[in-house]
C-alpha positions in Angstrom: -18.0 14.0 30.8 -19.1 11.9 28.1 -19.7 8.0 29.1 -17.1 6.0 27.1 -19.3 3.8 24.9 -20.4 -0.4 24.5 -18.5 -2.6 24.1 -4.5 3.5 -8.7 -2.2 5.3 -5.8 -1.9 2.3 -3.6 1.1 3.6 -1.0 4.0 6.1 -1.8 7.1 4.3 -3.6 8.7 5.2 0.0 6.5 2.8 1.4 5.4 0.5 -1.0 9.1 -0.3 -2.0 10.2 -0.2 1.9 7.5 -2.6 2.7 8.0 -5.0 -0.3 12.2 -5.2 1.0 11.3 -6.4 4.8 12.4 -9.6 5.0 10.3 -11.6 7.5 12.9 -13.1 9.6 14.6 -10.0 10.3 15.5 -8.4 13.6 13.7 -4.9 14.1 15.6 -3.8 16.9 18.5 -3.3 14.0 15.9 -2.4 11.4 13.7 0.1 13.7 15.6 0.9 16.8 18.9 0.5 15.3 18.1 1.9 11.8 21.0 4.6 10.7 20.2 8.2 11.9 21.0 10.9 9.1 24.2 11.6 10.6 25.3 13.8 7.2 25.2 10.3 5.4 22.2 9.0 5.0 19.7 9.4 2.0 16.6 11.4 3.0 14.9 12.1 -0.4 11.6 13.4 0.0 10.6 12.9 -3.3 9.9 8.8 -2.3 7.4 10.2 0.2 3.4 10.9 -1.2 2.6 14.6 -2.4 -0.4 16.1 -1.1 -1.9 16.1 -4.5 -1.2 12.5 -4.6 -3.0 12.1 -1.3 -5.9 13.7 -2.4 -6.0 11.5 -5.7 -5.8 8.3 -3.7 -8.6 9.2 -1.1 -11.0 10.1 -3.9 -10.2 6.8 -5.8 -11.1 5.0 -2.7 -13.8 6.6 -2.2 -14.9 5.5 -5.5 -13.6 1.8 -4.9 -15.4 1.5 -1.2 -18.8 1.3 -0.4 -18.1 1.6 3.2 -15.9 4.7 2.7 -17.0 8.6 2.4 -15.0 11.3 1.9 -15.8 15.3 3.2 -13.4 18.0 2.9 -13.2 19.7 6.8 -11.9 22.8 5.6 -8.8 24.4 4.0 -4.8 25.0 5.1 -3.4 28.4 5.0 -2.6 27.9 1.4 -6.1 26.8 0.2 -5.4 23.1 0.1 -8.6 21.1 1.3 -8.1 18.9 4.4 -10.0 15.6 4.1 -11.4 13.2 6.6 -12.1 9.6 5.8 -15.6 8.4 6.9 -16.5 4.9 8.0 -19.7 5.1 9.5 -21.7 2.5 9.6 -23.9 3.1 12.9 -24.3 5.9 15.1 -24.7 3.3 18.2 -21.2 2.0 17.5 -17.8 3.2 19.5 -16.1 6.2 16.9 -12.0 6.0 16.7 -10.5 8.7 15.0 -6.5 8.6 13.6 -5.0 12.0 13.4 -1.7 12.1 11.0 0.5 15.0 10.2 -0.4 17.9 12.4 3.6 18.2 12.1 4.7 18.4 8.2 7.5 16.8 8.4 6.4 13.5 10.4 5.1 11.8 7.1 5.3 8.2 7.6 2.6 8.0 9.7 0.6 9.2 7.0 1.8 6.9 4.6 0.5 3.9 7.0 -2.7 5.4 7.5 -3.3 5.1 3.6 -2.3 1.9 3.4 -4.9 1.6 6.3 -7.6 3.1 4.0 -6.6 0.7 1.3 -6.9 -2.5 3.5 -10.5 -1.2 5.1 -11.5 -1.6 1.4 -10.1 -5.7 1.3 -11.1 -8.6 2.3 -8.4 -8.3 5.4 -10.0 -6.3 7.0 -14.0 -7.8 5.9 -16.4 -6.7 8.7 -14.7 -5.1 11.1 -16.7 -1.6 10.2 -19.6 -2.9 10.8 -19.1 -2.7 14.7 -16.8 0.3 15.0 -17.1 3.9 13.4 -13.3 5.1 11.7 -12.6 8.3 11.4 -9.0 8.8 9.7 -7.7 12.8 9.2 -4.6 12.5 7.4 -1.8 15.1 6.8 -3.6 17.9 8.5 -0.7 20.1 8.0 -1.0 19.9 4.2 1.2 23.0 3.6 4.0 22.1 5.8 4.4 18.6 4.5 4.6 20.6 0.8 7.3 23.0 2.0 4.7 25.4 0.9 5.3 28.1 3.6 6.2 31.8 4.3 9.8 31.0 5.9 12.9 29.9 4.9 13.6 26.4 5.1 17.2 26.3 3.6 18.8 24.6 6.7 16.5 21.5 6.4 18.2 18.7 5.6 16.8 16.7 3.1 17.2 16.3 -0.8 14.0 16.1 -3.9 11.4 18.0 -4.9 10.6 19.4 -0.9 11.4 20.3 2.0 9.1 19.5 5.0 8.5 21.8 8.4 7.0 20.8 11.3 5.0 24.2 11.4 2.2 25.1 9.0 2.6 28.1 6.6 2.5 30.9 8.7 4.9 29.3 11.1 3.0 28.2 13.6 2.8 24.7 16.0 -0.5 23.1 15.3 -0.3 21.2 18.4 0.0 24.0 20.3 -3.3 25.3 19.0 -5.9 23.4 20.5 -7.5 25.9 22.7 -7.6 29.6 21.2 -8.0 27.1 17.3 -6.6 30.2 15.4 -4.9 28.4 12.6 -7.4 27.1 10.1 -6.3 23.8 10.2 -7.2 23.4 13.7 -10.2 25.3 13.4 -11.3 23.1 10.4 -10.3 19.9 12.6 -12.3 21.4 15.7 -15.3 22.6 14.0 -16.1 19.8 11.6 -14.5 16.5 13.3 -13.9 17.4 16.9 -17.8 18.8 17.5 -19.2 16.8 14.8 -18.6 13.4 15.3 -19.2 11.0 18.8 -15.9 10.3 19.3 -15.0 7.7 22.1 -11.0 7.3 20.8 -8.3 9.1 19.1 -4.7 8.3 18.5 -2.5 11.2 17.3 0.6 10.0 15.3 3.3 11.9 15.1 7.0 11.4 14.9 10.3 12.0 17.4 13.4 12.4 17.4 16.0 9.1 16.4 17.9 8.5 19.5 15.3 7.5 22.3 15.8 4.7 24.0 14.2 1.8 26.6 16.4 -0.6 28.6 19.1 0.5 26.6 17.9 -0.4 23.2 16.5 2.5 20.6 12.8 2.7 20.6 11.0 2.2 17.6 8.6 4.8 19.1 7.0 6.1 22.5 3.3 6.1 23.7 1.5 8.6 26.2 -1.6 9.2 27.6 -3.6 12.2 28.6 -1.4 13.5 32.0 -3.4 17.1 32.3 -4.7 16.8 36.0 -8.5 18.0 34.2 -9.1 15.2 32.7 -11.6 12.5 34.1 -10.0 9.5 35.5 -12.3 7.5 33.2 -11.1 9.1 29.6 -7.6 8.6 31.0 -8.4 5.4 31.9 -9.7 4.4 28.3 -6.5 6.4 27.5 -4.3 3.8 28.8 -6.6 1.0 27.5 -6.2 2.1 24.3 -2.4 2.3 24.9 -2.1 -1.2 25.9 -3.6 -2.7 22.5 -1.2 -0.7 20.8 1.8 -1.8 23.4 0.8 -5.4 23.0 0.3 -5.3 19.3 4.0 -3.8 18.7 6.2 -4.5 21.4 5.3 -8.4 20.7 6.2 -8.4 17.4 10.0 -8.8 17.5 10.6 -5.6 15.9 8.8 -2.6 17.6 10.0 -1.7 20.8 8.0 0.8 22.8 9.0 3.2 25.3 6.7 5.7 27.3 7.1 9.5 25.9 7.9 12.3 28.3 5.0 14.7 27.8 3.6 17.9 29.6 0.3 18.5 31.0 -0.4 21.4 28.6 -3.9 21.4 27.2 -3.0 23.3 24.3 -1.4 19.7 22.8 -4.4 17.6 21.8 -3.7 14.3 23.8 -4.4 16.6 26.8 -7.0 19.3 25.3 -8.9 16.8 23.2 -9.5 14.7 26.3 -10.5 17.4 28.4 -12.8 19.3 26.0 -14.8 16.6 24.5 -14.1 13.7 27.1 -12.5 11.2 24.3 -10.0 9.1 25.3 -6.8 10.1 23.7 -3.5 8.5 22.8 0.3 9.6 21.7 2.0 7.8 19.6 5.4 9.3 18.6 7.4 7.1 15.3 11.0 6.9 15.6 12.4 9.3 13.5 11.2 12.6 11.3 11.6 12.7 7.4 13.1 16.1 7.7 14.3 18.8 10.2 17.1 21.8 10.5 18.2 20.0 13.8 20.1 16.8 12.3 19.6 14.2 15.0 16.0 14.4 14.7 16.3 13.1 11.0 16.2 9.1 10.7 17.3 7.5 7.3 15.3 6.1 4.8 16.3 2.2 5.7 13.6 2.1 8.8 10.8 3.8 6.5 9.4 0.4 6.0 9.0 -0.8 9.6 8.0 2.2 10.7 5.0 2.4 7.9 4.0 -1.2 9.3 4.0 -0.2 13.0 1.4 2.2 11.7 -0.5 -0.1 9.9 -0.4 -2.5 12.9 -1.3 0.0 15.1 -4.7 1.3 13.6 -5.3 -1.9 12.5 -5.2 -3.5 16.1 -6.7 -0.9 17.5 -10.0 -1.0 15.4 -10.6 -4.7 16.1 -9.7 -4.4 19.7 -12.7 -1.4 19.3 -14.6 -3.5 17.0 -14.6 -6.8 19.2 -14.7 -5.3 22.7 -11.9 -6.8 23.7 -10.6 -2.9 24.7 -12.5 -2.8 27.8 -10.6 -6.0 29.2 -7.1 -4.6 28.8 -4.5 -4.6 31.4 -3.2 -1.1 32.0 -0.9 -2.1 34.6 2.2 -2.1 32.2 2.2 1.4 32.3 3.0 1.3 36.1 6.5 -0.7 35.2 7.1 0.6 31.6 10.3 2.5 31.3 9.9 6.8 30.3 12.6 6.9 27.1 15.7 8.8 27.8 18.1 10.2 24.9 20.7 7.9 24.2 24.1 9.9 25.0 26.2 10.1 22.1 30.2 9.4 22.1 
């Protein structure tokens, strides 16, 4: 077991646009929870939502802008598209975090607030916090799905633009369900040269659920989980549920996020349980409300939540890093996850 260590392209329109329209005095429980599923009438254009090209644009400029920040390509997709990480490594001594987006293609908005992320690591906002935690940031790991670039049909998905965008990668297969044989190149890429690479104490992976979850009968604005494979040490699980309760006090405080705990196997082939087990990191689910597109309509949330939802990621890595960065992690109360409420699907009339 590894010992848990001491203490240009600015956002997509989706989310700059979505971001600039939250008023501050509104109530998120109508705007997160409550926001419109697709339902056959809401908008879900993907062309609001960052291309990978445009990704790839944005990271390099930043990279440019940020002394701080480093760039290295990890490897390729199935299609030949390079996957980045986002270096900020300023000591080996410090604790490493590492924020996984878009293993799923069509959970994009997690993505989006982990470039805004990038952005703000470059500002005075968030001035010094590097220098006492290591940030690792992987973003839209399934680069072809998130393009609709794949070798399947996707003519039942149910958004409009220039794309559609599949949970799977372009031969059709679940990334998170590759994280012991690592066939796919993308997981390979993310195994090889990040996984085995890099000290990593942390990682969050951000993904996205379905739209009609909810917590003492309100819908969740998403859902957290820790590592629950019966191989994992007690003391990664346990830096698991630290880690989820900086994330569960940054969010669920705020008026607007609203948090339930996400039903989840104990396979290790998912990374929150695999990752955990294989390099003793302390791991954390977090599942956004919502996915930008699917065939199966109810998962499909529309486009009025985008905003919040691009924020709650935003406040997420961003509270997570200074809670790192501070020390403050190792004092955190896990005991809410003894009383918080698993999510159940909201029955519809």
């Amino acid at each position: 077991m590894k010992s848990l260590k001491k203490g240009a392209l600015t956002l997509s329109l989706a989310g700059a646009l979505a971001l600039s329209a939250v008023p501050l005095n509104s109530s998120v429980v109508e705007a997160v929870g409550n926001g419109p599923g697709y339902g056959g009438n809401e908008t879900i254009n993907t062309s609001i939502l960052t291309t990978y090209s445009e990704m790839a644009d944005f990271l390099q400029k930043q990279e440019a802008k940020q002394e701080n920040m480093e760039l290295e390509v990890i490897g390729q997709s199935v299609k030949g598209r390079d996957l980045y990480v986002a270096k900020y490594m300023s000591n080996p001594e410090n604790p490493t975090i590492l924020f996984l987006t878009q293993q799923h293609g069509n959970e994009q908005l997690t993505t989006e607030g982990a470039l805004e992320f990038i952005k703000h690591l470059g500002t005075g906002k968030m001035k010094g916090v590097t220098d006492n935690v290591n940030i690792l940031v992987v973003p839209m790991l399934n680069a072809d799905g998130a393009m609709g670039d794949v070798d399947f049909s996707l003519d039942d998905y149910v958004a409009s633009g220039d794309r559609n965008l599949t949970r799977y990668n372009a031969v059709g297969v679940d990334l998170n369900r590759d994280h012991i044989d690592k066939i796919q190149p993308e997981t390979k890429a993310l195994h090889d040269n990040v996984m085995s690479k890099y000290d990593i104490d942390y990682m969050i992976d951000l993904h996205h659920q379905g739209a009609s979850s909810e917590r003492d009968g309100e819908l969740v604005s998403g859902s957290i989980l820790y590592p629950t494979t019966p191989n994992a040490d007690p003391e990664v699980v346990e830096g698991s549920k630290k880690l989820g309760a900086v994330v569960f006090n940054a969010v669920d405080s705020t008026g607007w996020g609203h948090l339930g705990k996400y039903r989840g196997g104990d396979a290790e082939t998912i990374s929150r349980n695999g990752i955990a087990v294989e390099y003793g990191i302390s791991t954390l689910l977090f599942e956004m409300r919502g996915m930008s597109d699917h065939e199966y309509e109810p998962y499909v949330l529309g486009q009025k939540s985008n905003g919040y939802l691009i924020k709650q990621t935003i406040t997420t890595l961003e509270s997570t890093v200074r809670a790192i960065a501070d020390g403050s992690i190792n004092t955190q109360d896990t005991s809410f996850w003894d009383t918080l409420a698993f999510q159940q699907t909201r029955e519809t009339e």
